[in-house]
Amino acid sequence: MAKKTVIASVLSFEKKLVPSDGYMYGTVWENRQSASEPLRLVEKSVRGTISNRLKDTVAKDPLKLNAEVEKPNLQTVDSCALAENLDTLKLHFTLKILGGIKHPSACNSPEFLESYQKAVDNYIKNTGFEELGRRYALNLANARFLWRNRVGAEKIEVHIKDLLSEDEWSFDAKKYPLRDFGFEDEEVTKLGRRIAETLADEERFMMLDIVCYAKAGKAQEIYPSEELVMDKGQGNKSKVLYSVDDIAAMHSQKIGNALRTIDTWYPDFAEEQQPIAIEPYGAVTNLGRAFRTPVDKEDFYTLFDRFVAGENLTKSQEHYVMAVLIRGGVFGESEK
């Protein structure tokens, strides 16, 4: 058993779930598998109204307040929508799954590495990746990766093909829950088991080709990823959407975040009833909260140190630790 003080100062893991960007096309539901066309971004300049909450200095001055709320809110934004004769979004991306979790991409402590690999061997032997694989498979089947495009879609189909074995799976995404990871389904179990076998292997990899169709309605708005604009100068666009080679697209990071939204083991889950993405501190940026703070000792670094030291963790704590390693990152002592 390793001492708790043995932590590698240089330690990093490459991610084991590697999605591509998601490319967006428009099609007609009845002919969805035979014809489609790329979705393009359109720039709009609109005359909006002031609707944001005002600063106290303005709100407390009636003259300034009236002047502020009466003026127009002029803005230029990117937008994306299906053509008037198309009713279905087609999203296409690939997902590479890698084995070799026993081998960090960088580690400067042989003693730590020995303890880590022993702990991982025990996890694979006693627990395995079946639970994690099934959860990743469920997030493919339920099309969580569509994010806002999933809301209000009349029908959603997901087609997955293993490009190496040529095995295929098809899912009616509406039948699969977003919050219940206890949901049992034979096809999800089969796909999850294949993912688990790949993650547990030393060298195996898997390449999935994923095509998703979502019937959103003719000419309806579609939601590509929004770019983070650091310098919002006067007169610049207030919303910039993502595209690749003039095709509307979703960031690979956004797809990856959806696939690893499997954490139902954080302390507040009973109250929140909402799975969150696997993150070292359980951070959810759109809520401005971190659900795994070091104070509660349920953060990754606290559990990882105990895991490598050979201490007994609960099954859910072990699943969480391994899921963070699958996510990848830099976890050396200097990064704590």
CSV table of C-alpha atoms in Angstrom, one decimal:
chain,number,residue,atom,x,y,z
A,1,MET,CA,0.0,0.0,0.0
A,2,ALA,CA,1.4,3.4,-0.9
A,3,LYS,CA,1.8,6.2,1.6
A,4,LYS,CA,-0.6,9.1,1.2
A,5,THR,CA,2.3,11.5,0.7
A,6,VAL,CA,3.4,9.8,-2.5
A,7,ILE,CA,1.8,12.0,-5.2
A,8,ALA,CA,3.4,12.5,-8.6
A,9,SER,CA,4.2,16.2,-9.2
A,10,VAL,CA,3.8,15.6,-13.0
A,11,LEU,CA,0.7,13.6,-13.7
A,12,SER,CA,-1.6,13.8,-16.7
A,13,PHE,CA,-4.1,11.5,-18.5
A,14,GLU,CA,-5.3,11.8,-22.1
A,15,LYS,CA,-9.0,11.6,-22.5
A,16,LYS,CA,-10.4,8.2,-23.4
A,17,LEU,CA,-13.7,9.5,-25.0
A,18,VAL,CA,-12.7,11.6,-28.0
A,19,PRO,CA,-15.6,13.2,-29.9
A,20,SER,CA,-15.2,15.1,-33.1
A,21,ASP,CA,-17.0,18.4,-33.8
A,22,GLY,CA,-20.7,17.8,-34.7
A,23,TYR,CA,-21.7,18.9,-38.2
A,24,MET,CA,-25.3,20.1,-38.8
A,25,TYR,CA,-27.4,19.4,-41.9
A,26,GLY,CA,-31.0,19.9,-42.8
A,27,THR,CA,-33.3,17.2,-44.3
A,28,VAL,CA,-36.9,16.0,-44.5
A,29,TRP,CA,-37.9,13.4,-42.0
A,30,GLU,CA,-39.4,11.0,-44.7
A,31,ASN,CA,-36.1,11.1,-46.7
A,32,ARG,CA,-33.7,11.6,-43.8
A,33,GLN,CA,-31.2,8.9,-44.7
A,34,SER,CA,-31.0,9.7,-48.4
A,35,ALA,CA,-30.6,13.4,-48.8
A,36,SER,CA,-29.4,16.4,-46.7
A,37,GLU,CA,-27.8,19.8,-47.1
A,38,PRO,CA,-25.4,21.7,-44.9
A,39,LEU,CA,-26.9,24.3,-42.6
A,40,ARG,CA,-25.3,27.8,-42.9
A,41,LEU,CA,-25.1,30.6,-40.4
A,42,VAL,CA,-27.0,33.8,-41.2
A,43,GLU,CA,-26.1,37.2,-39.8
A,44,LYS,CA,-29.1,39.4,-38.5
A,45,SER,CA,-29.2,43.0,-37.3
A,46,VAL,CA,-32.2,43.6,-35.2
A,47,ARG,CA,-33.8,46.4,-33.3
A,48,GLY,CA,-34.5,45.0,-29.9
A,49,THR,CA,-35.7,46.4,-26.6
A,50,ILE,CA,-33.9,46.9,-23.2
A,51,SER,CA,-34.9,43.9,-21.1
A,52,ASN,CA,-31.9,43.4,-18.7
A,53,ARG,CA,-32.0,44.3,-15.0
A,54,LEU,CA,-30.6,47.9,-14.6
A,55,LYS,CA,-27.8,49.0,-12.4
A,56,ASP,CA,-28.8,50.7,-9.1
A,57,THR,CA,-27.3,54.0,-10.1
A,58,VAL,CA,-29.7,54.1,-13.1
A,59,ALA,CA,-32.7,52.5,-11.4
A,60,LYS,CA,-32.8,55.0,-8.6
A,61,ASP,CA,-32.8,58.0,-11.0
A,62,PRO,CA,-36.2,58.4,-12.8
A,63,LEU,CA,-34.8,60.5,-15.6
A,64,LYS,CA,-32.0,58.1,-16.4
A,65,LEU,CA,-34.3,55.1,-15.9
A,66,ASN,CA,-36.9,56.3,-18.5
A,67,ALA,CA,-34.2,57.3,-20.9
A,68,GLU,CA,-32.5,53.9,-20.6
A,69,VAL,CA,-35.6,51.7,-21.0
A,70,GLU,CA,-37.0,53.8,-23.9
A,71,LYS,CA,-34.0,53.5,-26.2
A,72,PRO,CA,-33.7,50.7,-28.7
A,73,ASN,CA,-31.3,47.8,-28.2
A,74,LEU,CA,-29.5,47.5,-31.6
A,75,GLN,CA,-27.7,44.3,-32.0
A,76,THR,CA,-26.1,42.0,-34.7
A,77,VAL,CA,-26.2,38.3,-34.1
A,78,ASP,CA,-25.6,35.0,-35.8
A,79,SER,CA,-28.5,32.6,-36.3
A,80,CYS,CA,-29.2,29.3,-37.9
A,81,ALA,CA,-32.4,27.7,-39.1
A,82,LEU,CA,-33.8,24.9,-41.3
A,83,ALA,CA,-34.9,26.0,-44.8
A,84,GLU,CA,-38.6,26.5,-45.2
A,85,ASN,CA,-38.9,23.1,-47.0
A,86,LEU,CA,-36.9,21.1,-44.4
A,87,ASP,CA,-38.2,19.9,-41.1
A,88,THR,CA,-35.3,17.8,-39.6
A,89,LEU,CA,-31.9,18.5,-38.2
A,90,LYS,CA,-29.2,15.9,-39.0
A,91,LEU,CA,-26.2,15.9,-36.7
A,92,HIS,CA,-23.1,13.9,-37.6
A,93,PHE,CA,-20.0,13.2,-35.4
A,94,THR,CA,-17.6,10.5,-34.6
A,95,LEU,CA,-16.4,9.2,-31.2
A,96,LYS,CA,-13.2,7.4,-30.6
A,97,ILE,CA,-12.9,5.4,-27.4
A,98,LEU,CA,-9.5,4.4,-26.1
A,99,GLY,CA,-8.2,1.8,-23.7
A,100,GLY,CA,-5.0,2.0,-21.7
A,101,ILE,CA,-6.3,3.7,-18.6
A,102,LYS,CA,-3.5,2.1,-16.6
A,103,HIS,CA,-0.9,4.2,-18.4
A,104,PRO,CA,-0.8,8.0,-17.6
A,105,SER,CA,0.4,10.1,-20.5
A,106,ALA,CA,2.9,11.7,-18.0
A,107,CYS,CA,4.0,10.6,-14.5
A,108,ASN,CA,7.3,11.4,-12.8
A,109,SER,CA,7.0,9.0,-9.8
A,110,PRO,CA,7.6,5.3,-10.3
A,111,GLU,CA,6.4,4.6,-6.8
A,112,PHE,CA,3.1,6.4,-7.4
A,113,LEU,CA,2.7,4.7,-10.8
A,114,GLU,CA,3.0,1.3,-9.2
A,115,SER,CA,0.4,2.1,-6.6
A,116,TYR,CA,-1.9,3.6,-9.2
A,117,GLN,CA,-1.7,0.7,-11.5
A,118,LYS,CA,-2.4,-1.8,-8.7
A,119,ALA,CA,-5.5,0.2,-7.7
A,120,VAL,CA,-6.7,0.2,-11.4
A,121,ASP,CA,-6.1,-3.5,-11.7
A,122,ASN,CA,-8.3,-4.1,-8.6
A,123,TYR,CA,-11.0,-1.8,-10.0
A,124,ILE,CA,-11.1,-3.7,-13.4
A,125,LYS,CA,-11.0,-7.1,-11.7
A,126,ASN,CA,-13.6,-6.4,-9.0
A,127,THR,CA,-15.8,-3.8,-10.6
A,128,GLY,CA,-15.0,-3.3,-14.2
A,129,PHE,CA,-16.2,-0.5,-16.5
A,130,GLU,CA,-19.7,-2.0,-17.2
A,131,GLU,CA,-21.6,0.7,-15.2
A,132,LEU,CA,-19.6,3.5,-16.8
A,133,GLY,CA,-19.9,2.0,-20.3
A,134,ARG,CA,-23.7,1.6,-19.8
A,135,ARG,CA,-24.0,5.2,-18.7
A,136,TYR,CA,-22.0,6.6,-21.7
A,137,ALA,CA,-24.1,4.3,-24.0
A,138,LEU,CA,-27.3,5.7,-22.5
A,139,ASN,CA,-26.2,9.3,-23.2
A,140,LEU,CA,-25.6,8.3,-26.8
A,141,ALA,CA,-29.0,6.6,-27.1
A,142,ASN,CA,-31.0,9.5,-25.5
A,143,ALA,CA,-29.3,12.1,-27.7
A,144,ARG,CA,-28.3,14.2,-24.7
A,145,PHE,CA,-25.6,15.7,-27.1
A,146,LEU,CA,-28.3,17.6,-29.0
A,147,TRP,CA,-28.6,20.0,-26.0
A,148,ARG,CA,-31.2,22.7,-26.7
A,149,ASN,CA,-32.0,21.1,-30.1
A,150,ARG,CA,-33.5,18.1,-28.2
A,151,VAL,CA,-36.2,20.3,-26.6
A,152,GLY,CA,-39.4,20.4,-28.6
A,153,ALA,CA,-38.2,17.9,-31.2
A,154,GLU,CA,-41.2,15.7,-32.3
A,155,LYS,CA,-39.1,12.7,-33.1
A,156,ILE,CA,-35.4,11.8,-32.6
A,157,GLU,CA,-33.4,8.9,-34.0
A,158,VAL,CA,-29.8,7.9,-33.3
A,159,HIS,CA,-27.9,5.6,-35.5
A,160,ILE,CA,-24.5,4.3,-34.3
A,161,LYS,CA,-22.0,2.3,-36.3
A,162,ASP,CA,-18.8,0.7,-35.0
A,163,LEU,CA,-16.5,1.4,-38.0
A,164,LEU,CA,-14.1,-1.5,-37.0
A,165,SER,CA,-16.6,-4.3,-36.4
A,166,GLU,CA,-19.4,-2.7,-38.5
A,167,ASP,CA,-21.9,-3.5,-35.8
A,168,GLU,CA,-24.8,-1.1,-35.7
A,169,TRP,CA,-27.3,0.2,-33.2
A,170,SER,CA,-30.4,2.3,-33.7
A,171,PHE,CA,-32.3,4.1,-30.9
A,172,ASP,CA,-35.6,6.0,-30.6
A,173,ALA,CA,-34.1,8.7,-28.4
A,174,LYS,CA,-37.4,9.8,-26.9
A,175,LYS,CA,-37.7,6.4,-25.2
A,176,TYR,CA,-34.6,6.8,-23.2
A,177,PRO,CA,-34.5,8.9,-20.0
A,178,LEU,CA,-32.1,11.8,-19.3
A,179,ARG,CA,-32.1,11.4,-15.5
A,180,ASP,CA,-32.6,7.7,-14.7
A,181,PHE,CA,-29.4,5.7,-15.1
A,182,GLY,CA,-31.1,2.7,-13.6
A,183,PHE,CA,-33.0,2.3,-16.9
A,184,GLU,CA,-32.6,-1.1,-18.4
A,185,ASP,CA,-32.4,-1.8,-22.1
A,186,GLU,CA,-30.9,-4.6,-24.0
A,187,GLU,CA,-29.4,-2.6,-26.9
A,188,VAL,CA,-27.9,0.0,-24.5
A,189,THR,CA,-26.4,-2.8,-22.4
A,190,LYS,CA,-24.8,-4.3,-25.5
A,191,LEU,CA,-23.3,-1.0,-26.6
A,192,GLY,CA,-22.2,-0.2,-23.1
A,193,ARG,CA,-20.5,-3.6,-22.7
A,194,ARG,CA,-18.6,-3.0,-25.9
A,195,ILE,CA,-17.4,0.4,-24.6
A,196,ALA,CA,-16.5,-1.1,-21.2
A,197,GLU,CA,-14.4,-3.8,-22.8
A,198,THR,CA,-12.5,-1.2,-24.8
A,199,LEU,CA,-11.9,1.0,-21.7
A,200,ALA,CA,-10.6,-2.0,-19.7
A,201,ASP,CA,-8.2,-3.1,-22.4
A,202,GLU,CA,-4.5,-2.2,-22.6
A,203,GLU,CA,-4.5,-1.2,-26.3
A,204,ARG,CA,-7.9,-1.6,-27.8
A,205,PHE,CA,-9.8,1.3,-29.4
A,206,MET,CA,-13.2,1.8,-30.9
A,207,MET,CA,-14.4,4.2,-33.5
A,208,LEU,CA,-18.1,5.0,-33.6
A,209,ASP,CA,-19.9,6.9,-36.3
A,210,ILE,CA,-23.0,8.7,-35.0
A,211,VAL,CA,-25.8,10.2,-37.0
A,212,CYS,CA,-28.8,11.7,-35.2
A,213,TYR,CA,-32.0,13.0,-36.8
A,214,ALA,CA,-34.3,15.4,-34.9
A,215,LYS,CA,-37.6,16.5,-36.4
A,216,ALA,CA,-37.8,20.1,-35.3
A,217,GLY,CA,-40.3,21.5,-37.7
A,218,LYS,CA,-40.0,23.4,-41.1
A,219,ALA,CA,-37.9,26.5,-41.0
A,220,GLN,CA,-37.4,26.2,-37.2
A,221,GLU,CA,-34.3,27.6,-35.5
A,222,ILE,CA,-31.4,25.3,-34.9
A,223,TYR,CA,-28.8,25.9,-32.1
A,224,PRO,CA,-25.1,25.4,-33.0
A,225,SER,CA,-22.5,26.0,-30.4
A,226,GLU,CA,-22.0,29.7,-29.4
A,227,GLU,CA,-18.5,31.0,-29.5
A,228,LEU,CA,-17.0,32.7,-26.5
A,229,VAL,CA,-16.1,36.2,-27.6
A,230,MET,CA,-13.6,37.7,-25.2
A,231,ASP,CA,-13.6,41.2,-26.7
A,232,LYS,CA,-17.2,42.5,-27.1
A,233,GLY,CA,-16.4,45.9,-28.4
A,234,GLN,CA,-19.0,48.5,-29.4
A,235,GLY,CA,-20.5,47.6,-32.8
A,236,ASN,CA,-19.4,44.0,-32.7
A,237,LYS,CA,-21.7,41.0,-33.0
A,238,SER,CA,-23.3,40.2,-29.6
A,239,LYS,CA,-23.7,36.5,-30.5
A,240,VAL,CA,-21.2,34.5,-32.6
A,241,LEU,CA,-22.1,30.9,-33.6
A,242,TYR,CA,-19.7,28.1,-34.5
A,243,SER,CA,-19.2,26.8,-38.0
A,244,VAL,CA,-16.5,24.7,-39.8
A,245,ASP,CA,-16.0,25.2,-43.5
A,246,ASP,CA,-19.2,27.2,-43.6
A,247,ILE,CA,-21.2,24.3,-42.0
A,248,ALA,CA,-23.0,25.1,-38.7
A,249,ALA,CA,-21.4,22.9,-36.0
A,250,MET,CA,-21.3,22.0,-32.3
A,251,HIS,CA,-18.0,22.1,-30.4
A,252,SER,CA,-16.5,18.7,-29.7
A,253,GLN,CA,-16.1,19.9,-26.0
A,254,LYS,CA,-19.9,20.4,-25.8
A,255,ILE,CA,-20.6,16.9,-27.1
A,256,GLY,CA,-18.0,15.5,-24.7
A,257,ASN,CA,-19.6,17.3,-21.8
A,258,ALA,CA,-23.0,15.7,-22.7
A,259,LEU,CA,-21.5,12.2,-23.0
A,260,ARG,CA,-19.9,12.4,-19.5
A,261,THR,CA,-23.0,13.8,-17.8
A,262,ILE,CA,-23.3,10.7,-15.7
A,263,ASP,CA,-22.5,11.9,-12.2
A,264,THR,CA,-25.4,11.0,-10.0
A,265,TRP,CA,-23.0,10.2,-7.1
A,266,TYR,CA,-22.4,13.8,-5.9
A,267,PRO,CA,-23.6,14.6,-2.3
A,268,ASP,CA,-26.6,16.8,-3.4
A,269,PHE,CA,-28.0,14.5,-6.0
A,270,ALA,CA,-30.9,13.4,-3.8
A,271,GLU,CA,-32.0,17.1,-3.6
A,272,GLU,CA,-31.1,18.1,-7.2
A,273,GLN,CA,-32.2,15.0,-9.0
A,274,GLN,CA,-30.1,16.1,-12.0
A,275,PRO,CA,-27.0,14.3,-13.3
A,276,ILE,CA,-24.0,16.6,-13.8
A,277,ALA,CA,-20.9,16.2,-16.0
A,278,ILE,CA,-17.9,14.4,-14.6
A,279,GLU,CA,-15.6,17.2,-13.3
A,280,PRO,CA,-12.9,17.2,-10.6
A,281,TYR,CA,-14.9,19.6,-8.4
A,282,GLY,CA,-18.4,18.9,-9.9
A,283,ALA,CA,-18.5,22.3,-11.4
A,284,VAL,CA,-21.6,23.3,-13.4
A,285,THR,CA,-20.8,26.7,-15.0
A,286,ASN,CA,-24.4,27.6,-16.0
A,287,LEU,CA,-25.5,27.2,-12.4
A,288,GLY,CA,-22.4,28.9,-11.0
A,289,ARG,CA,-21.9,26.0,-8.6
A,290,ALA,CA,-19.4,23.3,-7.7
A,291,PHE,CA,-21.1,20.2,-6.3
A,292,ARG,CA,-17.9,18.5,-5.1
A,293,THR,CA,-16.1,20.9,-3.0
A,294,PRO,CA,-12.9,19.9,-1.1
A,295,VAL,CA,-14.7,20.8,2.2
A,296,ASP,CA,-17.1,17.8,1.7
A,297,LYS,CA,-14.1,15.6,0.8
A,298,GLU,CA,-16.0,14.3,-2.2
A,299,ASP,CA,-13.8,16.1,-4.8
A,300,PHE,CA,-11.7,14.1,-7.2
A,301,TYR,CA,-8.3,14.9,-5.6
A,302,THR,CA,-9.4,13.7,-2.1
A,303,LEU,CA,-10.9,10.5,-3.5
A,304,PHE,CA,-8.1,9.9,-6.0
A,305,ASP,CA,-5.4,10.1,-3.2
A,306,ARG,CA,-7.4,7.6,-1.2
A,307,PHE,CA,-7.9,5.4,-4.2
A,308,VAL,CA,-4.2,5.2,-5.1
A,309,ALA,CA,-3.3,4.7,-1.4
A,310,GLY,CA,-5.4,1.5,-1.5
A,311,GLU,CA,-8.1,2.8,0.9
A,312,ASN,CA,-11.6,1.4,0.7
A,313,LEU,CA,-14.0,3.6,-1.4
A,314,THR,CA,-17.6,3.0,-2.1
A,315,LYS,CA,-18.5,1.7,-5.5
A,316,SER,CA,-19.9,5.1,-6.5
A,317,GLN,CA,-16.7,6.8,-5.4
A,318,GLU,CA,-14.6,4.4,-7.4
A,319,HIS,CA,-16.8,4.9,-10.5
A,320,TYR,CA,-16.4,8.7,-10.1
A,321,VAL,CA,-12.6,8.5,-9.8
A,322,MET,CA,-12.3,6.3,-12.9
A,323,ALA,CA,-14.7,8.6,-14.9
A,324,VAL,CA,-12.6,11.6,-14.1
A,325,LEU,CA,-9.5,9.7,-15.4
A,326,ILE,CA,-11.4,8.8,-18.5
A,327,ARG,CA,-12.3,12.5,-18.9
A,328,GLY,CA,-8.5,13.2,-18.8
A,329,GLY,CA,-6.6,16.2,-17.5
A,330,VAL,CA,-3.5,17.4,-15.6
A,331,PHE,CA,-3.7,16.1,-12.0
A,332,GLY,CA,-0.1,16.5,-10.6
A,333,GLU,CA,0.5,17.7,-7.1
A,334,SER,CA,1.4,21.2,-8.3
A,335,GLU,CA,-2.0,21.6,-9.9
A,336,LYS,CA,-3.9,21.1,-6.5
